[in-house]
Amino acid sequence: TPYDPSSPYSATKAASDHLVNAYCHTFGLTTKTTNCSNNYGPYQYPEKLIPLVTLNCLEGKPIPVYGTGGNVRDWLFVGDHCRAIWEVAHRGRNGETYNVGGNSERSNIDVVRTICQIVGEETGRGSLEELITFVQDRPGHDWRYAIDSSKLQDELGWKPTTTFEQGIRETVRWYVHNTTWVDSVRSGSYRDWIDANYAHRSGASA
């Protein structure tokens, strides 16, 4: 469907795509654009929904859920997304935009309850749904995001290979067994490591 941003945040994303397309059209710049649904998987920063819920379960903290939790999102496993980007970069047509979706639409509350169940199984604590806390919805919170990736599938043969059931279990287990990494991100030591090892490659000072 045509771009129709409904918030300042989504408007900035649409604007960046339009700017890229303008450079391609006006100056002949080689461009290939991908738009994706919600990503998830190992190493995602802790403030995102899936790691946040997982970690709150582990720590016995309340799990905030906006409104009734009925908002729907499509979830795309990070490995599938990486394959899609590779395909577009190497085989996609210049100046084209490709949508990348996971074919895994779920309501937020269903995602949260699934995580509670998996963490409970992994830790032997049983159900952790009592931690779910419904909070006031945020302004302009879109009810549903969906994406049609048929163009990418038809032209380049890509399709997601990880089901949500497989990906969410792998992801939650990763966070359960990698709390040291999470602690390093929260403390800032991970950012210090990134700066020490990569800042010089971009010419920035550590």
PDB file of C-alpha atoms in Angstrom:
ATOM      1  CA  THR A   1       0.000   0.000   0.000  1.00  0.00           C
ATOM      2  CA  PRO A   2       1.141   3.648  -0.415  1.00  0.00           C
ATOM      3  CA  TYR A   3       3.091   5.288   2.407  1.00  0.00           C
ATOM      4  CA  ASP A   4       0.670   6.580   5.023  1.00  0.00           C
ATOM      5  CA  PRO A   5       2.589   7.365   8.239  1.00  0.00           C
ATOM      6  CA  SER A   6       0.394   8.105  11.251  1.00  0.00           C
ATOM      7  CA  SER A   7       3.006   9.285  13.762  1.00  0.00           C
ATOM      8  CA  PRO A   8       6.098  11.520  13.718  1.00  0.00           C
ATOM      9  CA  TYR A   9       8.244   8.399  14.165  1.00  0.00           C
ATOM     10  CA  SER A  10       6.796   6.588  11.144  1.00  0.00           C
ATOM     11  CA  ALA A  11       6.889   9.820   9.134  1.00  0.00           C
ATOM     12  CA  THR A  12      10.675  10.000   9.541  1.00  0.00           C
ATOM     13  CA  LYS A  13      10.994   6.433   8.258  1.00  0.00           C
ATOM     14  CA  ALA A  14       8.861   7.192   5.190  1.00  0.00           C
ATOM     15  CA  ALA A  15      10.804  10.411   4.559  1.00  0.00           C
ATOM     16  CA  SER A  16      14.123   8.562   4.522  1.00  0.00           C
ATOM     17  CA  ASP A  17      12.818   6.171   1.865  1.00  0.00           C
ATOM     18  CA  HIS A  18      11.566   9.064  -0.259  1.00  0.00           C
ATOM     19  CA  LEU A  19      14.956  10.776   0.002  1.00  0.00           C
ATOM     20  CA  VAL A  20      16.757   7.619  -1.129  1.00  0.00           C
ATOM     21  CA  ASN A  21      14.371   7.229  -4.059  1.00  0.00           C
ATOM     22  CA  ALA A  22      14.909  10.873  -5.028  1.00  0.00           C
ATOM     23  CA  TYR A  23      18.690  10.413  -5.186  1.00  0.00           C
ATOM     24  CA  CYS A  24      18.223   7.310  -7.329  1.00  0.00           C
ATOM     25  CA  HIS A  25      15.891   9.119  -9.725  1.00  0.00           C
ATOM     26  CA  THR A  26      17.767  12.439  -9.903  1.00  0.00           C
ATOM     27  CA  PHE A  27      21.419  11.393  -9.715  1.00  0.00           C
ATOM     28  CA  GLY A  28      21.349   7.755 -10.797  1.00  0.00           C
ATOM     29  CA  LEU A  29      22.514   6.506  -7.413  1.00  0.00           C
ATOM     30  CA  THR A  30      22.379   2.724  -7.063  1.00  0.00           C
ATOM     31  CA  THR A  31      19.811   2.014  -4.354  1.00  0.00           C
ATOM     32  CA  LYS A  32      17.892  -0.995  -3.079  1.00  0.00           C
ATOM     33  CA  THR A  33      15.468  -0.505  -0.193  1.00  0.00           C
ATOM     34  CA  THR A  34      13.971  -3.038   2.192  1.00  0.00           C
ATOM     35  CA  ASN A  35      11.123  -2.510   4.635  1.00  0.00           C
ATOM     36  CA  CYS A  36      10.653  -5.119   7.331  1.00  0.00           C
ATOM     37  CA  SER A  37       8.265  -6.117  10.073  1.00  0.00           C
ATOM     38  CA  ASN A  38       9.264  -6.432  13.752  1.00  0.00           C
ATOM     39  CA  ASN A  39      12.602  -8.195  14.162  1.00  0.00           C
ATOM     40  CA  TYR A  40      13.500 -10.498  17.041  1.00  0.00           C
ATOM     41  CA  GLY A  41      16.253 -12.906  17.978  1.00  0.00           C
ATOM     42  CA  PRO A  42      19.413 -13.217  20.106  1.00  0.00           C
ATOM     43  CA  TYR A  43      21.480 -10.108  20.899  1.00  0.00           C
ATOM     44  CA  GLN A  44      18.540  -7.709  20.622  1.00  0.00           C
ATOM     45  CA  TYR A  45      18.830  -4.836  23.091  1.00  0.00           C
ATOM     46  CA  PRO A  46      16.935  -5.395  26.347  1.00  0.00           C
ATOM     47  CA  GLU A  47      14.448  -2.532  25.941  1.00  0.00           C
ATOM     48  CA  LYS A  48      12.659  -4.287  23.048  1.00  0.00           C
ATOM     49  CA  LEU A  49       9.462  -6.216  23.769  1.00  0.00           C
ATOM     50  CA  ILE A  50      10.639  -9.836  23.625  1.00  0.00           C
ATOM     51  CA  PRO A  51      13.888  -9.433  25.611  1.00  0.00           C
ATOM     52  CA  LEU A  52      12.186  -7.035  28.044  1.00  0.00           C
ATOM     53  CA  VAL A  53       9.414  -9.505  28.830  1.00  0.00           C
ATOM     54  CA  THR A  54      11.890 -12.383  29.098  1.00  0.00           C
ATOM     55  CA  LEU A  55      14.152 -10.527  31.506  1.00  0.00           C
ATOM     56  CA  ASN A  56      11.269  -9.247  33.620  1.00  0.00           C
ATOM     57  CA  CYS A  57      10.068 -12.831  33.930  1.00  0.00           C
ATOM     58  CA  LEU A  58      13.520 -13.934  35.075  1.00  0.00           C
ATOM     59  CA  GLU A  59      13.732 -11.096  37.599  1.00  0.00           C
ATOM     60  CA  GLY A  60      10.159 -11.312  38.841  1.00  0.00           C
ATOM     61  CA  LYS A  61       9.341  -7.776  37.733  1.00  0.00           C
ATOM     62  CA  PRO A  62       5.973  -6.528  36.394  1.00  0.00           C
ATOM     63  CA  ILE A  63       5.509  -6.948  32.655  1.00  0.00           C
ATOM     64  CA  PRO A  64       3.915  -3.772  31.226  1.00  0.00           C
ATOM     65  CA  VAL A  65       1.423  -4.324  28.414  1.00  0.00           C
ATOM     66  CA  TYR A  66      -0.156  -1.350  26.631  1.00  0.00           C
ATOM     67  CA  GLY A  67      -3.953  -1.193  26.688  1.00  0.00           C
ATOM     68  CA  THR A  68      -5.519  -4.624  26.368  1.00  0.00           C
ATOM     69  CA  GLY A  69      -2.537  -6.091  24.539  1.00  0.00           C
ATOM     70  CA  GLY A  70      -4.619  -6.576  21.410  1.00  0.00           C
ATOM     71  CA  ASN A  71      -2.264  -4.663  19.098  1.00  0.00           C
ATOM     72  CA  VAL A  72      -1.031  -6.962  16.328  1.00  0.00           C
ATOM     73  CA  ARG A  73       2.472  -7.125  14.894  1.00  0.00           C
ATOM     74  CA  ASP A  74       4.169  -9.354  12.342  1.00  0.00           C
ATOM     75  CA  TRP A  75       7.359 -10.936  13.694  1.00  0.00           C
ATOM     76  CA  LEU A  76      10.459 -11.658  11.605  1.00  0.00           C
ATOM     77  CA  PHE A  77      13.336 -13.782  12.920  1.00  0.00           C
ATOM     78  CA  VAL A  78      16.680 -12.034  12.542  1.00  0.00           C
ATOM     79  CA  GLY A  79      18.273 -14.883  10.568  1.00  0.00           C
ATOM     80  CA  ASP A  80      15.509 -14.735   7.963  1.00  0.00           C
ATOM     81  CA  HIS A  81      15.895 -10.966   7.745  1.00  0.00           C
ATOM     82  CA  CYS A  82      19.648 -11.252   7.146  1.00  0.00           C
ATOM     83  CA  ARG A  83      19.054 -13.693   4.288  1.00  0.00           C
ATOM     84  CA  ALA A  84      16.523 -11.318   2.752  1.00  0.00           C
ATOM     85  CA  ILE A  85      18.923  -8.367   2.876  1.00  0.00           C
ATOM     86  CA  TRP A  86      21.645 -10.484   1.250  1.00  0.00           C
ATOM     87  CA  GLU A  87      19.288 -11.514  -1.559  1.00  0.00           C
ATOM     88  CA  VAL A  88      18.183  -7.925  -2.231  1.00  0.00           C
ATOM     89  CA  ALA A  89      21.730  -6.578  -2.093  1.00  0.00           C
ATOM     90  CA  HIS A  90      23.044  -9.154  -4.576  1.00  0.00           C
ATOM     91  CA  ARG A  91      20.076  -9.872  -6.811  1.00  0.00           C
ATOM     92  CA  GLY A  92      17.487  -7.134  -6.296  1.00  0.00           C
ATOM     93  CA  ARG A  93      16.668  -4.586  -8.988  1.00  0.00           C
ATOM     94  CA  ASN A  94      18.109  -1.091  -8.729  1.00  0.00           C
ATOM     95  CA  GLY A  95      15.716   1.537  -7.406  1.00  0.00           C
ATOM     96  CA  GLU A  96      13.240  -1.043  -6.113  1.00  0.00           C
ATOM     97  CA  THR A  97      11.757  -1.479  -2.647  1.00  0.00           C
ATOM     98  CA  TYR A  98      11.199  -4.946  -1.195  1.00  0.00           C
ATOM     99  CA  ASN A  99       9.054  -5.770   1.819  1.00  0.00           C
ATOM    100  CA  VAL A 100      10.359  -8.400   4.242  1.00  0.00           C
ATOM    101  CA  GLY A 101       7.795 -10.094   6.465  1.00  0.00           C
ATOM    102  CA  GLY A 102       7.782 -13.093   8.755  1.00  0.00           C
ATOM    103  CA  ASN A 103       4.230 -14.309   8.049  1.00  0.00           C
ATOM    104  CA  SER A 104       3.813 -14.447  11.834  1.00  0.00           C
ATOM    105  CA  GLU A 105       1.162 -11.992  12.984  1.00  0.00           C
ATOM    106  CA  ARG A 106       0.526 -12.149  16.723  1.00  0.00           C
ATOM    107  CA  SER A 107      -1.170  -9.892  19.249  1.00  0.00           C
ATOM    108  CA  ASN A 108       1.133  -8.418  21.878  1.00  0.00           C
ATOM    109  CA  ILE A 109      -0.652 -10.227  24.691  1.00  0.00           C
ATOM    110  CA  ASP A 110      -0.239 -13.571  22.911  1.00  0.00           C
ATOM    111  CA  VAL A 111       3.491 -12.907  22.529  1.00  0.00           C
ATOM    112  CA  VAL A 112       3.805 -11.968  26.193  1.00  0.00           C
ATOM    113  CA  ARG A 113       1.922 -15.044  27.386  1.00  0.00           C
ATOM    114  CA  THR A 114       4.032 -17.294  25.170  1.00  0.00           C
ATOM    115  CA  ILE A 115       7.214 -15.858  26.687  1.00  0.00           C
ATOM    116  CA  CYS A 116       5.848 -16.310  30.217  1.00  0.00           C
ATOM    117  CA  GLN A 117       5.181 -19.956  29.437  1.00  0.00           C
ATOM    118  CA  ILE A 118       8.629 -20.613  27.939  1.00  0.00           C
ATOM    119  CA  VAL A 119      10.518 -18.885  30.765  1.00  0.00           C
ATOM    120  CA  GLY A 120       8.432 -20.817  33.268  1.00  0.00           C
ATOM    121  CA  GLU A 121       9.349 -24.083  31.562  1.00  0.00           C
ATOM    122  CA  GLU A 122      13.044 -23.188  31.314  1.00  0.00           C
ATOM    123  CA  THR A 123      13.310 -22.177  34.970  1.00  0.00           C
ATOM    124  CA  GLY A 124      10.837 -24.628  36.494  1.00  0.00           C
ATOM    125  CA  ARG A 125       8.734 -21.815  37.949  1.00  0.00           C
ATOM    126  CA  GLY A 126       5.491 -22.671  36.189  1.00  0.00           C
ATOM    127  CA  SER A 127       3.248 -19.955  34.812  1.00  0.00           C
ATOM    128  CA  LEU A 128       4.491 -16.385  35.175  1.00  0.00           C
ATOM    129  CA  GLU A 129       1.426 -14.648  33.770  1.00  0.00           C
ATOM    130  CA  GLU A 130       0.688 -13.084  37.151  1.00  0.00           C
ATOM    131  CA  LEU A 131       3.480 -10.606  36.341  1.00  0.00           C
ATOM    132  CA  ILE A 132       1.487  -9.141  33.426  1.00  0.00           C
ATOM    133  CA  THR A 133       0.432  -5.552  34.217  1.00  0.00           C
ATOM    134  CA  PHE A 134      -1.833  -3.652  31.843  1.00  0.00           C
ATOM    135  CA  VAL A 135      -0.893   0.024  31.505  1.00  0.00           C
ATOM    136  CA  GLN A 136      -2.428   3.007  29.730  1.00  0.00           C
ATOM    137  CA  ASP A 137      -1.943   2.869  25.989  1.00  0.00           C
ATOM    138  CA  ARG A 138       0.436   5.366  24.427  1.00  0.00           C
ATOM    139  CA  PRO A 139      -0.802   8.114  22.064  1.00  0.00           C
ATOM    140  CA  GLY A 140      -0.994   7.154  18.405  1.00  0.00           C
ATOM    141  CA  HIS A 141      -0.312   3.490  19.088  1.00  0.00           C
ATOM    142  CA  ASP A 142      -1.127   1.750  15.782  1.00  0.00           C
ATOM    143  CA  TRP A 143      -3.494  -1.196  16.147  1.00  0.00           C
ATOM    144  CA  ARG A 144      -1.989  -3.483  13.513  1.00  0.00           C
ATOM    145  CA  TYR A 145       1.108  -3.728  11.354  1.00  0.00           C
ATOM    146  CA  ALA A 146       1.177  -6.126   8.421  1.00  0.00           C
ATOM    147  CA  ILE A 147       3.460  -6.458   5.446  1.00  0.00           C
ATOM    148  CA  ASP A 148       3.221  -8.176   2.065  1.00  0.00           C
ATOM    149  CA  SER A 149       6.523  -9.757   1.044  1.00  0.00           C
ATOM    150  CA  SER A 150       5.183 -11.515  -2.068  1.00  0.00           C
ATOM    151  CA  LYS A 151       7.320  -9.330  -4.372  1.00  0.00           C
ATOM    152  CA  LEU A 152      10.493 -10.514  -2.650  1.00  0.00           C
ATOM    153  CA  GLN A 153       9.310 -14.111  -2.775  1.00  0.00           C
ATOM    154  CA  ASP A 154       8.249 -13.954  -6.429  1.00  0.00           C
ATOM    155  CA  GLU A 155      11.330 -12.137  -7.773  1.00  0.00           C
ATOM    156  CA  LEU A 156      14.112 -13.526  -5.609  1.00  0.00           C
ATOM    157  CA  GLY A 157      12.674 -16.744  -4.193  1.00  0.00           C
ATOM    158  CA  TRP A 158      13.075 -15.667  -0.572  1.00  0.00           C
ATOM    159  CA  LYS A 159      10.687 -16.722   2.135  1.00  0.00           C
ATOM    160  CA  PRO A 160      10.999 -16.972   5.932  1.00  0.00           C
ATOM    161  CA  THR A 161      12.076 -20.406   7.129  1.00  0.00           C
ATOM    162  CA  THR A 162      11.770 -19.905  10.898  1.00  0.00           C
ATOM    163  CA  THR A 163       8.276 -20.190  12.345  1.00  0.00           C
ATOM    164  CA  PHE A 164       7.360 -17.928  15.227  1.00  0.00           C
ATOM    165  CA  GLU A 165       7.088 -20.937  17.511  1.00  0.00           C
ATOM    166  CA  GLN A 166      10.642 -21.986  16.662  1.00  0.00           C
ATOM    167  CA  GLY A 167      12.116 -18.492  16.760  1.00  0.00           C
ATOM    168  CA  ILE A 168      10.525 -17.318  19.981  1.00  0.00           C
ATOM    169  CA  ARG A 169      11.633 -20.434  21.856  1.00  0.00           C
ATOM    170  CA  GLU A 170      15.203 -20.123  20.543  1.00  0.00           C
ATOM    171  CA  THR A 171      15.272 -16.425  21.423  1.00  0.00           C
ATOM    172  CA  VAL A 172      13.876 -16.763  24.933  1.00  0.00           C
ATOM    173  CA  ARG A 173      16.235 -19.634  25.713  1.00  0.00           C
ATOM    174  CA  TRP A 174      19.150 -17.516  24.520  1.00  0.00           C
ATOM    175  CA  TYR A 175      18.307 -14.734  26.966  1.00  0.00           C
ATOM    176  CA  VAL A 176      17.727 -17.180  29.804  1.00  0.00           C
ATOM    177  CA  HIS A 177      21.211 -18.621  29.309  1.00  0.00           C
ATOM    178  CA  ASN A 178      23.087 -15.403  28.418  1.00  0.00           C
ATOM    179  CA  THR A 179      22.353 -13.065  31.298  1.00  0.00           C
ATOM    180  CA  THR A 180      26.037 -12.080  31.461  1.00  0.00           C
ATOM    181  CA  TRP A 181      25.737 -10.426  28.038  1.00  0.00           C
ATOM    182  CA  VAL A 182      22.540  -8.685  29.126  1.00  0.00           C
ATOM    183  CA  ASP A 183      24.224  -7.371  32.270  1.00  0.00           C
ATOM    184  CA  SER A 184      27.141  -6.031  30.216  1.00  0.00           C
ATOM    185  CA  VAL A 185      24.729  -4.143  27.936  1.00  0.00           C
ATOM    186  CA  ARG A 186      22.829  -2.675  30.853  1.00  0.00           C
ATOM    187  CA  SER A 187      25.993  -1.619  32.670  1.00  0.00           C
ATOM    188  CA  GLY A 188      27.533   0.099  29.663  1.00  0.00           C
ATOM    189  CA  SER A 189      30.571  -2.169  29.455  1.00  0.00           C
ATOM    190  CA  TYR A 190      29.337  -3.598  26.156  1.00  0.00           C
ATOM    191  CA  ARG A 191      29.231  -0.100  24.652  1.00  0.00           C
ATOM    192  CA  ASP A 192      32.743   0.497  25.958  1.00  0.00           C
ATOM    193  CA  TRP A 193      33.888  -2.710  24.237  1.00  0.00           C
ATOM    194  CA  ILE A 194      32.292  -1.634  20.941  1.00  0.00           C
ATOM    195  CA  ASP A 195      33.987   1.754  21.157  1.00  0.00           C
ATOM    196  CA  ALA A 196      37.371   0.230  21.990  1.00  0.00           C
ATOM    197  CA  ASN A 197      37.245  -2.289  19.146  1.00  0.00           C
ATOM    198  CA  TYR A 198      35.408  -0.490  16.359  1.00  0.00           C
ATOM    199  CA  ALA A 199      35.523   3.282  16.862  1.00  0.00           C
ATOM    200  CA  HIS A 200      38.936   3.591  15.165  1.00  0.00           C
ATOM    201  CA  ARG A 201      37.584   1.938  12.016  1.00  0.00           C
ATOM    202  CA  SER A 202      35.200   4.833  11.430  1.00  0.00           C
ATOM    203  CA  GLY A 203      37.773   7.466  12.337  1.00  0.00           C
ATOM    204  CA  ALA A 204      36.012   8.370  15.593  1.00  0.00           C
ATOM    205  CA  SER A 205      37.911   8.695  18.834  1.00  0.00           C
ATOM    206  CA  ALA A 206      37.231   6.219  21.627  1.00  0.00           C
TER     207      ALA A 206
END
